[in-house]
Amino acid sequence: MTPLPRSALCVLALGLIAGYVDAVGYVELHGIFTAAMTGNSTTFGIALADGDRVRTVAVGTVLALFFCGALGASLLRRVLPAYRHEWLWMAGLLIVAQSVHWSHAAGSSSRVETLLLAVAMAMQGEALSRFSGVSVQTIVVTNNIVKFSDNIAGFLYAIWRKENEFTLVSTLPGLGWAGCIAGAFLSVFAREVSSGFFLAPVPLLVGLFFLWPDEG
């Protein structure tokens, strides 16, 4: 597989993982995201102003863990042989989260497993954000929407000038956005059909580990 299609597949897969994990965390943490820290930061400020101590502590804990996860991932990246090894660490965190989830009574959950998801998402966001020379953050959908709309505007402008500049590279932010939506969509069905829904992204992460080259 050539570098550009591989990048497209990687962006789509990571976007799907982020959307899936964020949706699962949102449900399990009752309205707190495990990847979308913009929403959590806004919620934290509102809860702080309202004097909602329980919500402030809950959201603040997720924000702190996400920050620590990104910090730890950055340090880890400096000692690992390649970026892609962090995806195996993420897979390990999801396996631990599933083990914790299974330790509860059927139909119940704690915040421990979803806090592990926040750390995993921080690792994903820190590990790799450039694909085929293009900056695409797979856990920040807002930025991808803006970039994709800009690429489409550039394409329409090129048509007006009788040019054709829209390439697979231009679709990468859109693929990240689409993957996020697809992941959230699939999470609903995964939670209904299996108690092992935390494990669903693991095969994708392992596959990406073998797909991505050492220089990635």
mmCIF file with all atom_site columns, C-alpha atoms in Angstrom, residues 38-121:
data_model
loop_
_atom_site.group_PDB
_atom_site.id
_atom_site.type_symbol
_atom_site.label_atom_id
_atom_site.label_alt_id
_atom_site.label_comp_id
_atom_site.label_asym_id
_atom_site.label_entity_id
_atom_site.label_seq_id
_atom_site.pdbx_PDB_ins_code
_atom_site.Cartn_x
_atom_site.Cartn_y
_atom_site.Cartn_z
_atom_site.occupancy
_atom_site.B_iso_or_equiv
_atom_site.pdbx_formal_charge
_atom_site.auth_seq_id
_atom_site.auth_comp_id
_atom_site.auth_asym_id
_atom_site.auth_atom_id
_atom_site.pdbx_PDB_model_num
ATOM 1  C CA . THR A 1 38  ? -13.086 21.404 24.539 1.00 0.00 ? 38  THR A CA 1
ATOM 2  C CA . GLY A 1 39  ? -16.562 20.410 25.667 1.00 0.00 ? 39  GLY A CA 1
ATOM 3  C CA . ASN A 1 40  ? -15.240 19.227 29.023 1.00 0.00 ? 40  ASN A CA 1
ATOM 4  C CA . SER A 1 41  ? -13.349 22.491 29.595 1.00 0.00 ? 41  SER A CA 1
ATOM 5  C CA . THR A 1 42  ? -16.525 24.475 28.925 1.00 0.00 ? 42  THR A CA 1
ATOM 6  C CA . THR A 1 43  ? -18.526 22.203 31.210 1.00 0.00 ? 43  THR A CA 1
ATOM 7  C CA . PHE A 1 44  ? -15.861 22.527 33.919 1.00 0.00 ? 44  PHE A CA 1
ATOM 8  C CA . GLY A 1 45  ? -16.043 26.337 33.814 1.00 0.00 ? 45  GLY A CA 1
ATOM 9  C CA . ILE A 1 46  ? -19.843 26.313 34.037 1.00 0.00 ? 46  ILE A CA 1
ATOM 10 C CA . ALA A 1 47  ? -19.879 23.784 36.885 1.00 0.00 ? 47  ALA A CA 1
ATOM 11 C CA . LEU A 1 48  ? -17.275 25.832 38.742 1.00 0.00 ? 48  LEU A CA 1
ATOM 12 C CA . ALA A 1 49  ? -19.320 29.019 38.367 1.00 0.00 ? 49  ALA A CA 1
ATOM 13 C CA . ASP A 1 50  ? -22.531 27.247 39.432 1.00 0.00 ? 50  ASP A CA 1
ATOM 14 C CA . GLY A 1 51  ? -20.866 25.824 42.518 1.00 0.00 ? 51  GLY A CA 1
ATOM 15 C CA . ASP A 1 52  ? -21.690 22.271 41.410 1.00 0.00 ? 52  ASP A CA 1
ATOM 16 C CA . ARG A 1 53  ? -18.961 20.552 43.392 1.00 0.00 ? 53  ARG A CA 1
ATOM 17 C CA . VAL A 1 54  ? -19.752 16.994 42.265 1.00 0.00 ? 54  VAL A CA 1
ATOM 18 C CA . ARG A 1 55  ? -19.728 17.878 38.571 1.00 0.00 ? 55  ARG A CA 1
ATOM 19 C CA . THR A 1 56  ? -16.649 20.087 38.973 1.00 0.00 ? 56  THR A CA 1
ATOM 20 C CA . VAL A 1 57  ? -14.682 17.239 40.547 1.00 0.00 ? 57  VAL A CA 1
ATOM 21 C CA . ALA A 1 58  ? -15.880 14.693 37.978 1.00 0.00 ? 58  ALA A CA 1
ATOM 22 C CA . VAL A 1 59  ? -15.053 16.813 34.919 1.00 0.00 ? 59  VAL A CA 1
ATOM 23 C CA . GLY A 1 60  ? -11.871 18.191 36.479 1.00 0.00 ? 60  GLY A CA 1
ATOM 24 C CA . THR A 1 61  ? -10.637 14.660 37.131 1.00 0.00 ? 61  THR A CA 1
ATOM 25 C CA . VAL A 1 62  ? -11.114 13.714 33.484 1.00 0.00 ? 62  VAL A CA 1
ATOM 26 C CA . LEU A 1 63  ? -9.338  16.893 32.328 1.00 0.00 ? 63  LEU A CA 1
ATOM 27 C CA . ALA A 1 64  ? -6.427  16.257 34.694 1.00 0.00 ? 64  ALA A CA 1
ATOM 28 C CA . LEU A 1 65  ? -6.101  12.629 33.613 1.00 0.00 ? 65  LEU A CA 1
ATOM 29 C CA . PHE A 1 66  ? -6.211  13.615 29.961 1.00 0.00 ? 66  PHE A CA 1
ATOM 30 C CA . PHE A 1 67  ? -3.431  16.137 30.544 1.00 0.00 ? 67  PHE A CA 1
ATOM 31 C CA . CYS A 1 68  ? -1.366  13.591 32.472 1.00 0.00 ? 68  CYS A CA 1
ATOM 32 C CA . GLY A 1 69  ? -2.027  11.015 29.758 1.00 0.00 ? 69  GLY A CA 1
ATOM 33 C CA . ALA A 1 70  ? -0.743  13.395 27.078 1.00 0.00 ? 70  ALA A CA 1
ATOM 34 C CA . LEU A 1 71  ? 2.273   14.238 29.209 1.00 0.00 ? 71  LEU A CA 1
ATOM 35 C CA . GLY A 1 72  ? 3.043   10.576 29.835 1.00 0.00 ? 72  GLY A CA 1
ATOM 36 C CA . ALA A 1 73  ? 2.543   9.754  26.163 1.00 0.00 ? 73  ALA A CA 1
ATOM 37 C CA . SER A 1 74  ? 4.957   12.501 25.161 1.00 0.00 ? 74  SER A CA 1
ATOM 38 C CA . LEU A 1 75  ? 7.586   11.131 27.521 1.00 0.00 ? 75  LEU A CA 1
ATOM 39 C CA . LEU A 1 76  ? 6.872   7.577  26.370 1.00 0.00 ? 76  LEU A CA 1
ATOM 40 C CA . ARG A 1 77  ? 7.224   8.550  22.721 1.00 0.00 ? 77  ARG A CA 1
ATOM 41 C CA . ARG A 1 78  ? 10.774  9.700  23.397 1.00 0.00 ? 78  ARG A CA 1
ATOM 42 C CA . VAL A 1 79  ? 11.850  6.226  24.497 1.00 0.00 ? 79  VAL A CA 1
ATOM 43 C CA . LEU A 1 80  ? 9.787   4.076  22.119 1.00 0.00 ? 80  LEU A CA 1
ATOM 44 C CA . PRO A 1 81  ? 11.286  3.049  18.752 1.00 0.00 ? 81  PRO A CA 1
ATOM 45 C CA . ALA A 1 82  ? 8.315   4.508  16.793 1.00 0.00 ? 82  ALA A CA 1
ATOM 46 C CA . TYR A 1 83  ? 5.045   6.432  17.252 1.00 0.00 ? 83  TYR A CA 1
ATOM 47 C CA . ARG A 1 84  ? 2.993   3.370  16.404 1.00 0.00 ? 84  ARG A CA 1
ATOM 48 C CA . HIS A 1 85  ? 4.061   1.546  19.570 1.00 0.00 ? 85  HIS A CA 1
ATOM 49 C CA . GLU A 1 86  ? 1.798   3.879  21.556 1.00 0.00 ? 86  GLU A CA 1
ATOM 50 C CA . TRP A 1 87  ? -1.185  2.269  19.829 1.00 0.00 ? 87  TRP A CA 1
ATOM 51 C CA . LEU A 1 88  ? -0.302  -0.993 21.557 1.00 0.00 ? 88  LEU A CA 1
ATOM 52 C CA . TRP A 1 89  ? -0.245  0.860  24.863 1.00 0.00 ? 89  TRP A CA 1
ATOM 53 C CA . MET A 1 90  ? -3.691  2.231  24.038 1.00 0.00 ? 90  MET A CA 1
ATOM 54 C CA . ALA A 1 91  ? -4.913  -1.281 23.292 1.00 0.00 ? 91  ALA A CA 1
ATOM 55 C CA . GLY A 1 92  ? -3.560  -2.363 26.664 1.00 0.00 ? 92  GLY A CA 1
ATOM 56 C CA . LEU A 1 93  ? -5.473  0.438  28.434 1.00 0.00 ? 93  LEU A CA 1
ATOM 57 C CA . LEU A 1 94  ? -8.689  -0.638 26.734 1.00 0.00 ? 94  LEU A CA 1
ATOM 58 C CA . ILE A 1 95  ? -8.118  -4.237 27.807 1.00 0.00 ? 95  ILE A CA 1
ATOM 59 C CA . VAL A 1 96  ? -7.582  -3.081 31.403 1.00 0.00 ? 96  VAL A CA 1
ATOM 60 C CA . ALA A 1 97  ? -10.730 -0.935 31.181 1.00 0.00 ? 97  ALA A CA 1
ATOM 61 C CA . GLN A 1 98  ? -12.705 -3.965 29.982 1.00 0.00 ? 98  GLN A CA 1
ATOM 62 C CA . SER A 1 99  ? -11.340 -6.098 32.817 1.00 0.00 ? 99  SER A CA 1
ATOM 63 C CA . VAL A 1 100 ? -12.427 -3.455 35.338 1.00 0.00 ? 100 VAL A CA 1
ATOM 64 C CA . HIS A 1 101 ? -15.846 -3.270 33.710 1.00 0.00 ? 101 HIS A CA 1
ATOM 65 C CA . TRP A 1 102 ? -16.301 -7.023 33.925 1.00 0.00 ? 102 TRP A CA 1
ATOM 66 C CA . SER A 1 103 ? -15.384 -6.931 37.619 1.00 0.00 ? 103 SER A CA 1
ATOM 67 C CA . HIS A 1 104 ? -18.659 -5.105 38.361 1.00 0.00 ? 104 HIS A CA 1
ATOM 68 C CA . ALA A 1 105 ? -22.087 -6.607 38.638 1.00 0.00 ? 105 ALA A CA 1
ATOM 69 C CA . ALA A 1 106 ? -23.892 -7.003 35.309 1.00 0.00 ? 106 ALA A CA 1
ATOM 70 C CA . GLY A 1 107 ? -25.349 -3.724 34.084 1.00 0.00 ? 107 GLY A CA 1
ATOM 71 C CA . SER A 1 108 ? -23.253 -1.552 36.382 1.00 0.00 ? 108 SER A CA 1
ATOM 72 C CA . SER A 1 109 ? -20.044 0.378  35.859 1.00 0.00 ? 109 SER A CA 1
ATOM 73 C CA . SER A 1 110 ? -17.623 2.683  37.642 1.00 0.00 ? 110 SER A CA 1
ATOM 74 C CA . ARG A 1 111 ? -15.702 5.685  36.460 1.00 0.00 ? 111 ARG A CA 1
ATOM 75 C CA . VAL A 1 112 ? -12.388 3.852  36.581 1.00 0.00 ? 112 VAL A CA 1
ATOM 76 C CA . GLU A 1 113 ? -12.695 2.242  33.178 1.00 0.00 ? 113 GLU A CA 1
ATOM 77 C CA . THR A 1 114 ? -13.810 5.416  31.443 1.00 0.00 ? 114 THR A CA 1
ATOM 78 C CA . LEU A 1 115 ? -11.029 7.411  33.055 1.00 0.00 ? 115 LEU A CA 1
ATOM 79 C CA . LEU A 1 116 ? -8.667  4.888  31.485 1.00 0.00 ? 116 LEU A CA 1
ATOM 80 C CA . LEU A 1 117 ? -10.285 5.768  28.159 1.00 0.00 ? 117 LEU A CA 1
ATOM 81 C CA . ALA A 1 118 ? -9.411  9.436  28.687 1.00 0.00 ? 118 ALA A CA 1
ATOM 82 C CA . VAL A 1 119 ? -5.748  8.521  29.127 1.00 0.00 ? 119 VAL A CA 1
ATOM 83 C CA . ALA A 1 120 ? -5.910  6.358  25.979 1.00 0.00 ? 120 ALA A CA 1
ATOM 84 C CA . MET A 1 121 ? -7.392  9.238  23.965 1.00 0.00 ? 121 MET A CA 1
#
